[in-house]
PDB file of C-alpha atoms in Angstrom:
ATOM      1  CA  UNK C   9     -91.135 175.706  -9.741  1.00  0.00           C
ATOM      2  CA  UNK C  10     -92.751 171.993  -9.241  1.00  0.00           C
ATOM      3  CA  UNK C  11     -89.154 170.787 -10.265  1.00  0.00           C
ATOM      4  CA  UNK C  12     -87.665 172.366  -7.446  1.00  0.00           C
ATOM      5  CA  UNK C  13     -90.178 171.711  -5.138  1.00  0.00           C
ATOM      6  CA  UNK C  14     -90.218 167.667  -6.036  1.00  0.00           C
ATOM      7  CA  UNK C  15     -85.921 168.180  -6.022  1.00  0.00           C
ATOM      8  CA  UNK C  16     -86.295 170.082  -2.862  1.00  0.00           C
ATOM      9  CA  UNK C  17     -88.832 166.907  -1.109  1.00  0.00           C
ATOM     10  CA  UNK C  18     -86.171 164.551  -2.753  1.00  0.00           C
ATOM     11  CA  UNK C  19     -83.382 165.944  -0.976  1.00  0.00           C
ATOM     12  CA  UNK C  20     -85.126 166.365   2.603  1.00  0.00           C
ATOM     13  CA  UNK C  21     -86.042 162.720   2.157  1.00  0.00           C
ATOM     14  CA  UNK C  22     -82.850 161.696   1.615  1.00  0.00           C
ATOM     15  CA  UNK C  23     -81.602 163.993   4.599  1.00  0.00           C
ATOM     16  CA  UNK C  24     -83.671 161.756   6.735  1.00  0.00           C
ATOM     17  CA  UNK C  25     -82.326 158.307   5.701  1.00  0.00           C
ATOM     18  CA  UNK C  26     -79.339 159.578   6.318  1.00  0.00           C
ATOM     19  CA  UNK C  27     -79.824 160.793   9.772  1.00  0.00           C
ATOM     20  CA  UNK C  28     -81.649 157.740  10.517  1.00  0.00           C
ATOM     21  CA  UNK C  29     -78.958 155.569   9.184  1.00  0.00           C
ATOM     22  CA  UNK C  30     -76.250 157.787  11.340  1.00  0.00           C
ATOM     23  CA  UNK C  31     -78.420 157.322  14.729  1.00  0.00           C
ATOM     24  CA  UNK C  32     -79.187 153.647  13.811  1.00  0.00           C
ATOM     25  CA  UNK C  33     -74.988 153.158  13.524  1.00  0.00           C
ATOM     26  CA  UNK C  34     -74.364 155.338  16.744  1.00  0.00           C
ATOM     27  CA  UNK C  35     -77.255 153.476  18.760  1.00  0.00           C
ATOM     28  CA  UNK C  36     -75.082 149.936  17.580  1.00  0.00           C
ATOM     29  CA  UNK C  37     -72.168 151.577  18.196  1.00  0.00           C
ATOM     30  CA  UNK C  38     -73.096 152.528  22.002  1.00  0.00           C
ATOM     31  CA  UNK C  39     -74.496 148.702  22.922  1.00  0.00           C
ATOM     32  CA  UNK C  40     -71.122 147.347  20.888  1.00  0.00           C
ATOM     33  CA  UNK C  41     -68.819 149.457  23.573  1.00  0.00           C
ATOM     34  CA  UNK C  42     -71.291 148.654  26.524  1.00  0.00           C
ATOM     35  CA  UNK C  43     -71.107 145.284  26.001  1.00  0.00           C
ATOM     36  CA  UNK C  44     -67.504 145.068  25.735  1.00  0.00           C
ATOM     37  CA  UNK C  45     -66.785 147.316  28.920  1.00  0.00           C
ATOM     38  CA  UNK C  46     -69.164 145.015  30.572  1.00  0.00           C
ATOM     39  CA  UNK C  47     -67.448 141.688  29.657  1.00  0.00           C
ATOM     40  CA  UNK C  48     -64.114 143.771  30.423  1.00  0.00           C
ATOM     41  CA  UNK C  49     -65.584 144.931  34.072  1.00  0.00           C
ATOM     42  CA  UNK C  50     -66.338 140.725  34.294  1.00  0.00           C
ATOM     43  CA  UNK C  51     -63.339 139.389  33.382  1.00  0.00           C
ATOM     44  CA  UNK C  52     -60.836 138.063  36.136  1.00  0.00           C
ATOM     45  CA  UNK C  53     -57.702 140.255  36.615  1.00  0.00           C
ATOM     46  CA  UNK C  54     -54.490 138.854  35.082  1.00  0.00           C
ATOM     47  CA  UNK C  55     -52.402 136.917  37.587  1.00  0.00           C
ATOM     48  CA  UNK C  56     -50.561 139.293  39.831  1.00  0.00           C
ATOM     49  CA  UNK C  57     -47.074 138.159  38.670  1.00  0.00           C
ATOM     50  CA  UNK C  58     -47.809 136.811  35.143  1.00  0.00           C
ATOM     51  CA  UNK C  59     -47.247 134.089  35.969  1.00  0.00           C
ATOM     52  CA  UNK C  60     -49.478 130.668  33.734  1.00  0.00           C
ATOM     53  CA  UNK C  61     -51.841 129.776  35.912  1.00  0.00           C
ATOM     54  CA  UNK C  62     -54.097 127.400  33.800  1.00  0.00           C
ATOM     55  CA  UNK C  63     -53.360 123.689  33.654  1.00  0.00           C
ATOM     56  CA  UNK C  64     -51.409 124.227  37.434  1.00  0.00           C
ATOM     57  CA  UNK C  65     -51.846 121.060  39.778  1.00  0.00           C
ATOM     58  CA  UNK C  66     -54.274 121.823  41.819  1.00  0.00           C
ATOM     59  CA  UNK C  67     -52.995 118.762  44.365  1.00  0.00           C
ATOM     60  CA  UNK C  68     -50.163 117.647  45.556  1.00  0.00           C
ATOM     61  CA  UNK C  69     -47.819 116.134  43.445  1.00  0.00           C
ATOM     62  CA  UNK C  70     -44.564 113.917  43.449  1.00  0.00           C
ATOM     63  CA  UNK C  71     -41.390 115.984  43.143  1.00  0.00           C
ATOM     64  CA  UNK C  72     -37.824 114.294  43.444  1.00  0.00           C
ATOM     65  CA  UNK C  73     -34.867 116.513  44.383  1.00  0.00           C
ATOM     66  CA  UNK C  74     -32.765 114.476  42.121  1.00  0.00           C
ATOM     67  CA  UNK C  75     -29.240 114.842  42.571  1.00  0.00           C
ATOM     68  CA  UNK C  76     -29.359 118.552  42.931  1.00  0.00           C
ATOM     69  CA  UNK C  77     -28.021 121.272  45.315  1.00  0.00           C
ATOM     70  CA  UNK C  78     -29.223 121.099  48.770  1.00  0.00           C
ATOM     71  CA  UNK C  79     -29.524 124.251  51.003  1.00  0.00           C
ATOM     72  CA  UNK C  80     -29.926 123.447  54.724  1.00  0.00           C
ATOM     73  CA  UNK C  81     -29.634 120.250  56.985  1.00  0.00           C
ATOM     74  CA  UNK C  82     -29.776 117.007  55.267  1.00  0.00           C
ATOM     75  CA  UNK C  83     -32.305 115.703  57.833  1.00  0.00           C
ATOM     76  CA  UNK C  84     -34.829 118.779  57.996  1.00  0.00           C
ATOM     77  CA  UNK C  85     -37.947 118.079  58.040  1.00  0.00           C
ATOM     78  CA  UNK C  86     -39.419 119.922  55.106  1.00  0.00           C
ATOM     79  CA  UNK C  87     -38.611 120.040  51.401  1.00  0.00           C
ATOM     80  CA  UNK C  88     -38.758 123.165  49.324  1.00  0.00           C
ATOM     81  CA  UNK C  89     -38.028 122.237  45.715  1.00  0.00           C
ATOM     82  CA  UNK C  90     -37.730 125.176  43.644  1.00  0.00           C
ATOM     83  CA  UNK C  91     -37.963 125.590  39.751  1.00  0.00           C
ATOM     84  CA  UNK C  92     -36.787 128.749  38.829  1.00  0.00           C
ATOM     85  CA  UNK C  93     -34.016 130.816  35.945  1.00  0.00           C
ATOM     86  CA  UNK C  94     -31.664 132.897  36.715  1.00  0.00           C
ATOM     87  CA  UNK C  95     -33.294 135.170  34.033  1.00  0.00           C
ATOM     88  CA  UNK C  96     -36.486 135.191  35.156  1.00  0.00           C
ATOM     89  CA  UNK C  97     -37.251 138.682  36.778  1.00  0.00           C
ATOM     90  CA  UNK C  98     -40.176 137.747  39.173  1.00  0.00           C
ATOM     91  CA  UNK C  99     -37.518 134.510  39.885  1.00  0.00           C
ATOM     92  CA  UNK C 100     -34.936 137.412  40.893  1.00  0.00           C
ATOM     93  CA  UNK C 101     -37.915 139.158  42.756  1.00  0.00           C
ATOM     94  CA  UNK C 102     -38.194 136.173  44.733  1.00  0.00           C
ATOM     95  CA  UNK C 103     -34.499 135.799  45.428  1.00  0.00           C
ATOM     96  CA  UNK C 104     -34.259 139.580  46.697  1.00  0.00           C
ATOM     97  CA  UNK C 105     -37.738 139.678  48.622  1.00  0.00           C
ATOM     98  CA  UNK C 106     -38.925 136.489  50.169  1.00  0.00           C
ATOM     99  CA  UNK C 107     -35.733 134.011  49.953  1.00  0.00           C
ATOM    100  CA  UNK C 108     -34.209 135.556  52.684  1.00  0.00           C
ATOM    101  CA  UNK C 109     -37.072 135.723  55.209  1.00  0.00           C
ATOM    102  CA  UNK C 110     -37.389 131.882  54.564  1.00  0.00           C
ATOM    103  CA  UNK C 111     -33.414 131.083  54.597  1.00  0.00           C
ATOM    104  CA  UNK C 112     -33.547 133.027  58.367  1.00  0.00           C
ATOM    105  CA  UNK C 113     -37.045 131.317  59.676  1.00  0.00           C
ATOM    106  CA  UNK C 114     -36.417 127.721  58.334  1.00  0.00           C
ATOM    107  CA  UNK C 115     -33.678 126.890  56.458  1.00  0.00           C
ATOM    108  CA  UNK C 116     -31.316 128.148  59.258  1.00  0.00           C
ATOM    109  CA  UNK C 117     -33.383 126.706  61.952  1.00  0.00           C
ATOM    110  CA  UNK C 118     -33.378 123.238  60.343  1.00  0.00           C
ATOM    111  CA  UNK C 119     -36.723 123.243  59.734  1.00  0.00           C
ATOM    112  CA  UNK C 120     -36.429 123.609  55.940  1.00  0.00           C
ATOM    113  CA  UNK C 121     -34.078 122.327  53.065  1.00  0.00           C
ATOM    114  CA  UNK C 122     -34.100 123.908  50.086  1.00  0.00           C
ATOM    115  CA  UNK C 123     -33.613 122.243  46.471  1.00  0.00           C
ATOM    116  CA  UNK C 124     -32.700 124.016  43.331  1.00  0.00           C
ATOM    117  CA  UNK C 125     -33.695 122.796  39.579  1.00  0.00           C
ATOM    118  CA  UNK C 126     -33.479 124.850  36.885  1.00  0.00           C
ATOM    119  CA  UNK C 127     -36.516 125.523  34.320  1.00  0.00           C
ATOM    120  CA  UNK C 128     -35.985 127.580  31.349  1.00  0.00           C
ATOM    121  CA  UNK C 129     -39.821 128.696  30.480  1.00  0.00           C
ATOM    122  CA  UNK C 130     -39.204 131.602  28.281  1.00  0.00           C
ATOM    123  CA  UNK C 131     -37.431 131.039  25.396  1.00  0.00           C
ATOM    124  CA  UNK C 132     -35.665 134.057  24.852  1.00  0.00           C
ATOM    125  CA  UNK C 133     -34.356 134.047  28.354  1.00  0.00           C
ATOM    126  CA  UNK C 134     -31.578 132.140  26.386  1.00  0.00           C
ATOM    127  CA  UNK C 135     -28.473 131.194  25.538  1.00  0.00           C
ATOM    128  CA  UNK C 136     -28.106 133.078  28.614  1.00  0.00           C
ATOM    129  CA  UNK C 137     -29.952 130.845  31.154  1.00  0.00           C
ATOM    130  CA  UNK C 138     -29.157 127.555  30.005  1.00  0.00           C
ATOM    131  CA  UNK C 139     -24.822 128.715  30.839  1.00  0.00           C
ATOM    132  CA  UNK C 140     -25.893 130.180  34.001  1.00  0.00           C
ATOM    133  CA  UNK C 141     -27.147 127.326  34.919  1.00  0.00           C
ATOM    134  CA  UNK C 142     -24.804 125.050  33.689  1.00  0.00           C
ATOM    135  CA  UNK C 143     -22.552 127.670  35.456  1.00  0.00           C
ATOM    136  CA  UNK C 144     -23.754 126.813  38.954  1.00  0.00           C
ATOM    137  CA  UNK C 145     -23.811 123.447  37.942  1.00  0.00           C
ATOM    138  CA  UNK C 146     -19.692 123.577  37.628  1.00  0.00           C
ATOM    139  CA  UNK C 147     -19.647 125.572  40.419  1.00  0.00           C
ATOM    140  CA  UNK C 148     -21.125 122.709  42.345  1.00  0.00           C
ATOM    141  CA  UNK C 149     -18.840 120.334  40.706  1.00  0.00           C
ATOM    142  CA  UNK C 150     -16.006 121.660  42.007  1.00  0.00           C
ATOM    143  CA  UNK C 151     -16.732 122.873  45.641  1.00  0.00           C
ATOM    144  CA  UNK C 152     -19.999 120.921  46.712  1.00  0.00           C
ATOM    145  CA  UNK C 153     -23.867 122.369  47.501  1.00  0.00           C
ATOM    146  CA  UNK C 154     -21.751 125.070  49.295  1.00  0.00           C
ATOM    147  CA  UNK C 155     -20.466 126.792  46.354  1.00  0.00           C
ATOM    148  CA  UNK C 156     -23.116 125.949  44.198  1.00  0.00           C
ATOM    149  CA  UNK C 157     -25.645 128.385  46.385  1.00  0.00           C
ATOM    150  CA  UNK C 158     -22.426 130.947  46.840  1.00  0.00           C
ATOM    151  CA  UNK C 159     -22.348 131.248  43.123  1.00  0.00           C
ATOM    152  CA  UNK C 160     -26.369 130.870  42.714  1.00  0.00           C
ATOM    153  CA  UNK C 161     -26.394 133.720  45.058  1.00  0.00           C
ATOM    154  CA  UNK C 162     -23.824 136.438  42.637  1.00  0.00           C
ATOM    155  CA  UNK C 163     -25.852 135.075  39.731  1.00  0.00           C
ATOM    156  CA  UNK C 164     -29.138 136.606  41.144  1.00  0.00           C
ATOM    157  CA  UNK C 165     -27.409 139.663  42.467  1.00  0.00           C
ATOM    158  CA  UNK C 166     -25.687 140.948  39.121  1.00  0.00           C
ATOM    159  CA  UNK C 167     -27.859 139.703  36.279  1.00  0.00           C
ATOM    160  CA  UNK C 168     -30.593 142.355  35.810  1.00  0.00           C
ATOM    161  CA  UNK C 169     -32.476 139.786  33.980  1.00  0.00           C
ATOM    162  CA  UNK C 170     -34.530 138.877  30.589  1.00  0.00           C
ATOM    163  CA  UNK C 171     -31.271 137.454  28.551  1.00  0.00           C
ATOM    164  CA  UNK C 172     -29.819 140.196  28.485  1.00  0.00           C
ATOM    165  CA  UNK C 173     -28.640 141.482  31.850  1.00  0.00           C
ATOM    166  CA  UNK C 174     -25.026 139.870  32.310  1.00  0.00           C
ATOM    167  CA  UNK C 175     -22.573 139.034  29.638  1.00  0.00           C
ATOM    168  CA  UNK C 176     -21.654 135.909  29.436  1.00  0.00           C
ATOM    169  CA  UNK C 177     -17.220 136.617  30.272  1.00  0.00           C
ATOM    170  CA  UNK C 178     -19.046 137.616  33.706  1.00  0.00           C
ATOM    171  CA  UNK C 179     -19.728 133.791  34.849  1.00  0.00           C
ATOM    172  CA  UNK C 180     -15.641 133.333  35.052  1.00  0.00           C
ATOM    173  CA  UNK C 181     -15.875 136.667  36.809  1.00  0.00           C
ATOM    174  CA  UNK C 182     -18.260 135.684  39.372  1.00  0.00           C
ATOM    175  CA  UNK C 183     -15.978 131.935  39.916  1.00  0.00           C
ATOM    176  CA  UNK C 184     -13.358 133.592  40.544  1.00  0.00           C
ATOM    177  CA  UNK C 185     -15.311 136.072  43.522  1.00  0.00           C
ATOM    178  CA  UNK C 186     -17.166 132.931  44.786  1.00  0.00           C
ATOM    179  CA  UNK C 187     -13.310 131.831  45.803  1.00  0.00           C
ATOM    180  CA  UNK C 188     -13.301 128.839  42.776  1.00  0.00           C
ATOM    181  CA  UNK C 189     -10.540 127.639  40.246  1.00  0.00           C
ATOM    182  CA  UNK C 190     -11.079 129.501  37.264  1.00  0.00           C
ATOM    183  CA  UNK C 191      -9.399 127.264  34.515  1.00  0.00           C
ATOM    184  CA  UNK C 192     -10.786 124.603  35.702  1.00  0.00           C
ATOM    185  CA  UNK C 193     -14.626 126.804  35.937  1.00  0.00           C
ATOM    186  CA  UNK C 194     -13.798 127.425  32.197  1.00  0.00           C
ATOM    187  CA  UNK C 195     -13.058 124.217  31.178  1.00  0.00           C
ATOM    188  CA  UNK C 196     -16.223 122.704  33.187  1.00  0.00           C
ATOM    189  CA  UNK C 197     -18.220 125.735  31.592  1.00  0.00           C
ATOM    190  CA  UNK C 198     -16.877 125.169  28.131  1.00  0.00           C
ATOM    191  CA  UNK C 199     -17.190 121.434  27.856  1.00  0.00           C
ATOM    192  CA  UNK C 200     -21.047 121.985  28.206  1.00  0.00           C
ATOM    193  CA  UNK C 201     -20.902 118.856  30.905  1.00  0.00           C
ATOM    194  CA  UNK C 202     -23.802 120.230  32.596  1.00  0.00           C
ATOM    195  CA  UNK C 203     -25.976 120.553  29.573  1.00  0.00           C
ATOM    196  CA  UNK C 204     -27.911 116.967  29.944  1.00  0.00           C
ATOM    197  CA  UNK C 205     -28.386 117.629  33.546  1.00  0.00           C
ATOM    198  CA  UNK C 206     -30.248 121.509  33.268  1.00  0.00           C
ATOM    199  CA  UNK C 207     -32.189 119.441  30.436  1.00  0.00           C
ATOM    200  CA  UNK C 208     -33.074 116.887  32.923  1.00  0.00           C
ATOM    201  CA  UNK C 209     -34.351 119.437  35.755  1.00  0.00           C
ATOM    202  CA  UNK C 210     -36.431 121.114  32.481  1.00  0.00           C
ATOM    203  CA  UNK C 211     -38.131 117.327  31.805  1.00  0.00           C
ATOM    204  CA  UNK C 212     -38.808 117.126  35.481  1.00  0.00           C
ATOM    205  CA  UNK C 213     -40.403 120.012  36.277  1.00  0.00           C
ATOM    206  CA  UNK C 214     -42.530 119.971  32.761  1.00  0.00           C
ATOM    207  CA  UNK C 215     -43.689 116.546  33.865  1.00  0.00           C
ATOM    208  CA  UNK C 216     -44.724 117.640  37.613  1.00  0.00           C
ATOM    209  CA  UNK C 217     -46.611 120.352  35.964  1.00  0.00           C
ATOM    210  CA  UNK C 218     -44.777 123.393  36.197  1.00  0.00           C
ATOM    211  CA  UNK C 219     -45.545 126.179  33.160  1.00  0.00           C
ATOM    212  CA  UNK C 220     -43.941 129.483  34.318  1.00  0.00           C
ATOM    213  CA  UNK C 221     -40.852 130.627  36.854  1.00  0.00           C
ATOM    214  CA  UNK C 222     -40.496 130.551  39.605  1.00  0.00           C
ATOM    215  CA  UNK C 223     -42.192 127.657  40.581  1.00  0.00           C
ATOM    216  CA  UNK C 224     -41.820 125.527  44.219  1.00  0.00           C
ATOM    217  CA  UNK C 225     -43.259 122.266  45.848  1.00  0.00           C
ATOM    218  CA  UNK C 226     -43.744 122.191  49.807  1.00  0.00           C
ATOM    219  CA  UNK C 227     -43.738 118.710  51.236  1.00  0.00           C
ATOM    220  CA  UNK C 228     -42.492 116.124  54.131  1.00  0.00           C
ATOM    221  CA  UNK C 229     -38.869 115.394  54.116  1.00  0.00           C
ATOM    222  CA  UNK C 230     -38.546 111.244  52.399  1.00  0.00           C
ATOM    223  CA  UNK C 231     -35.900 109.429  52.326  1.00  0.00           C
ATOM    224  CA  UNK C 232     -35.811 108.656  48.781  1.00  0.00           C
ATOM    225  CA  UNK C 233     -35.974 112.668  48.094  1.00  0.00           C
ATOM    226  CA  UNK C 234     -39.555 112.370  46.594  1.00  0.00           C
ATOM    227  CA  UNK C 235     -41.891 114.503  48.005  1.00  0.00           C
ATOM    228  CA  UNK C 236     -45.968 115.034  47.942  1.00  0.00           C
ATOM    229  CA  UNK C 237     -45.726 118.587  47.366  1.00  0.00           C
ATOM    230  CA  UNK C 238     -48.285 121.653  47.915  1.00  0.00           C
ATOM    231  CA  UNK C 239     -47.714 124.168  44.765  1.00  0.00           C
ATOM    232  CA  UNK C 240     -46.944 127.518  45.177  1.00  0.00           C
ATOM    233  CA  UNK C 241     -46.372 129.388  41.463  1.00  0.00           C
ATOM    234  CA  UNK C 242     -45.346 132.770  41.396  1.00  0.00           C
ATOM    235  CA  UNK C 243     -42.777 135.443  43.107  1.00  0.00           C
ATOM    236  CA  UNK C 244     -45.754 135.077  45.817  1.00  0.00           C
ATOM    237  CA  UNK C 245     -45.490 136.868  48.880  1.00  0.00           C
ATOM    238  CA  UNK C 246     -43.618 135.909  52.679  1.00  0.00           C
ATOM    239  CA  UNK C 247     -47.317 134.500  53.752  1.00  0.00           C
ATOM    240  CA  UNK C 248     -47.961 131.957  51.100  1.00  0.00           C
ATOM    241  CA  UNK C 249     -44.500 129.795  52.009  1.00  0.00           C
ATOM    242  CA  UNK C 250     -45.405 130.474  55.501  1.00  0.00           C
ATOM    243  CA  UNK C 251     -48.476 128.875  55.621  1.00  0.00           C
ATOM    244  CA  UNK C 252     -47.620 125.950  53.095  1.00  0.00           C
ATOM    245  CA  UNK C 253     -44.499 124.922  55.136  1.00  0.00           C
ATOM    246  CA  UNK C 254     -46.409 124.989  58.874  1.00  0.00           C
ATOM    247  CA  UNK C 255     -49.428 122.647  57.619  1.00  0.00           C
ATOM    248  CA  UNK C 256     -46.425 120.446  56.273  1.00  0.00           C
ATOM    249  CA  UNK C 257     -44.448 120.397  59.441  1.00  0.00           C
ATOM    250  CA  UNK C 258     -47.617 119.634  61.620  1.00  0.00           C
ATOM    251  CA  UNK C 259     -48.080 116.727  59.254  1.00  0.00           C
TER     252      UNK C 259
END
């Protein structure tokens, strides 16, 4: 009987070590999740279009058009240089939502030219990007800045996006809609000539700080095509280019 009653004690104590033990790990357990809902109720919200935001100029900065396509009057103004891939779906977003509000209320006024350079931020946006680009690029070669933004224009209209949206037989396709030669497209297109200079607009927009698509610098019109321009990163809304090109044309 005093067996069973010391086994019986035994086992009630252990009983209570082991409750103790559960509470102490459900206690820990409650200020572990507190803590991280708290730090998660503190932390800043992710940028709206996912777009890098970290290590962004923060000033403005020296952009050069370079040598490439020009959208509006040659003596506007303002300069909109924008960085951008035809894979890139917030770039498309752009294209479809804000580029034409800004093509009507500056670019066709005169107010506004825009540039376009190609950047290629996401890898896997490719092989894709790089011919669509060099695509344009022939496009250009062979009918001016004219043709170049006709065929810039069906690229953002058909490709659905993320390197995988448009075959690659579509870029003859879309030369021959835009009203261009297409042997001599092909041959352009083939030889790669345009490789070195969607390399070069991929250098240039690294070294004036640009990290993620699409990207654009507001600034005063120079005559050597190098601007001081404002920043504006992301498919950001009408208001934002707005605002950035009035404070540069009451400079």
């Amino acid at each position: 009987m005093e067996n069973y009653m010391q086994t019986n004690m035994q086992n009630q104590g252990i009983n209570k070590n082991l409750a103790l033990v559960c509470l102490t790990v459900i206690v820990i357990s409650a200020i572990i999740s507190g803590t991280v809902l708290y730090m998660d109720s503190k932390a800043p919200n992710a940028p709206a279009n996912n777009q890098p935001t970290d290590n962004q100029p923060t000033g403005p900065v020296k952009v050069s058009m370079d040598d490439d396509a020009v959208l509006g009057s040659a003596s506007a103004p303002v300069t909109l240089i924008e960085f951008s891939d035809y894979e890139c779906p917030f770039c498309k977003r752009h294209f479809t939502q804000v580029y034409p509000e800004i093509k009507r209320d500056y670019i066709d006024t005169g107010k506004v030219k825009l540039v376009f350079r190609d950047l290629i931020a996401v890898s896997g946006h490719n092989p894709l990007a790089t011919s669509e680009a060099m695509a344009a690029q022939c496009a250009k070669d062979q009918g001016g800045d004219a043709a170049y933004f006709k065929y810039h224009d069906e690229l953002f209209k058909r490709t659905t996006s993320n390197g995988n949206g448009l075959a690659l037989s579509q870029l003859p396709v879309i030369a021959t809609a835009v009203g261009l030669n297409t042997t001599q497209f092909n041959q352009c297109l083939n030889s790669e000539k345009y490789k070195d200079e969607v390399a070069k607009d991929q250098a240039d927009g690294n070294k004036a700080g640009v990290t993620g698509t699409p990207s654009f610098f507001v600034g005063k019109s120079t005559a050597d095509g190098v601007i001081d321009g404002t920043i504006i990163v992301g498919a950001q809304p009408y208001s934002a280019f707005k605002a950035a090109i009035d404070a540069a044309l009451a400079k």
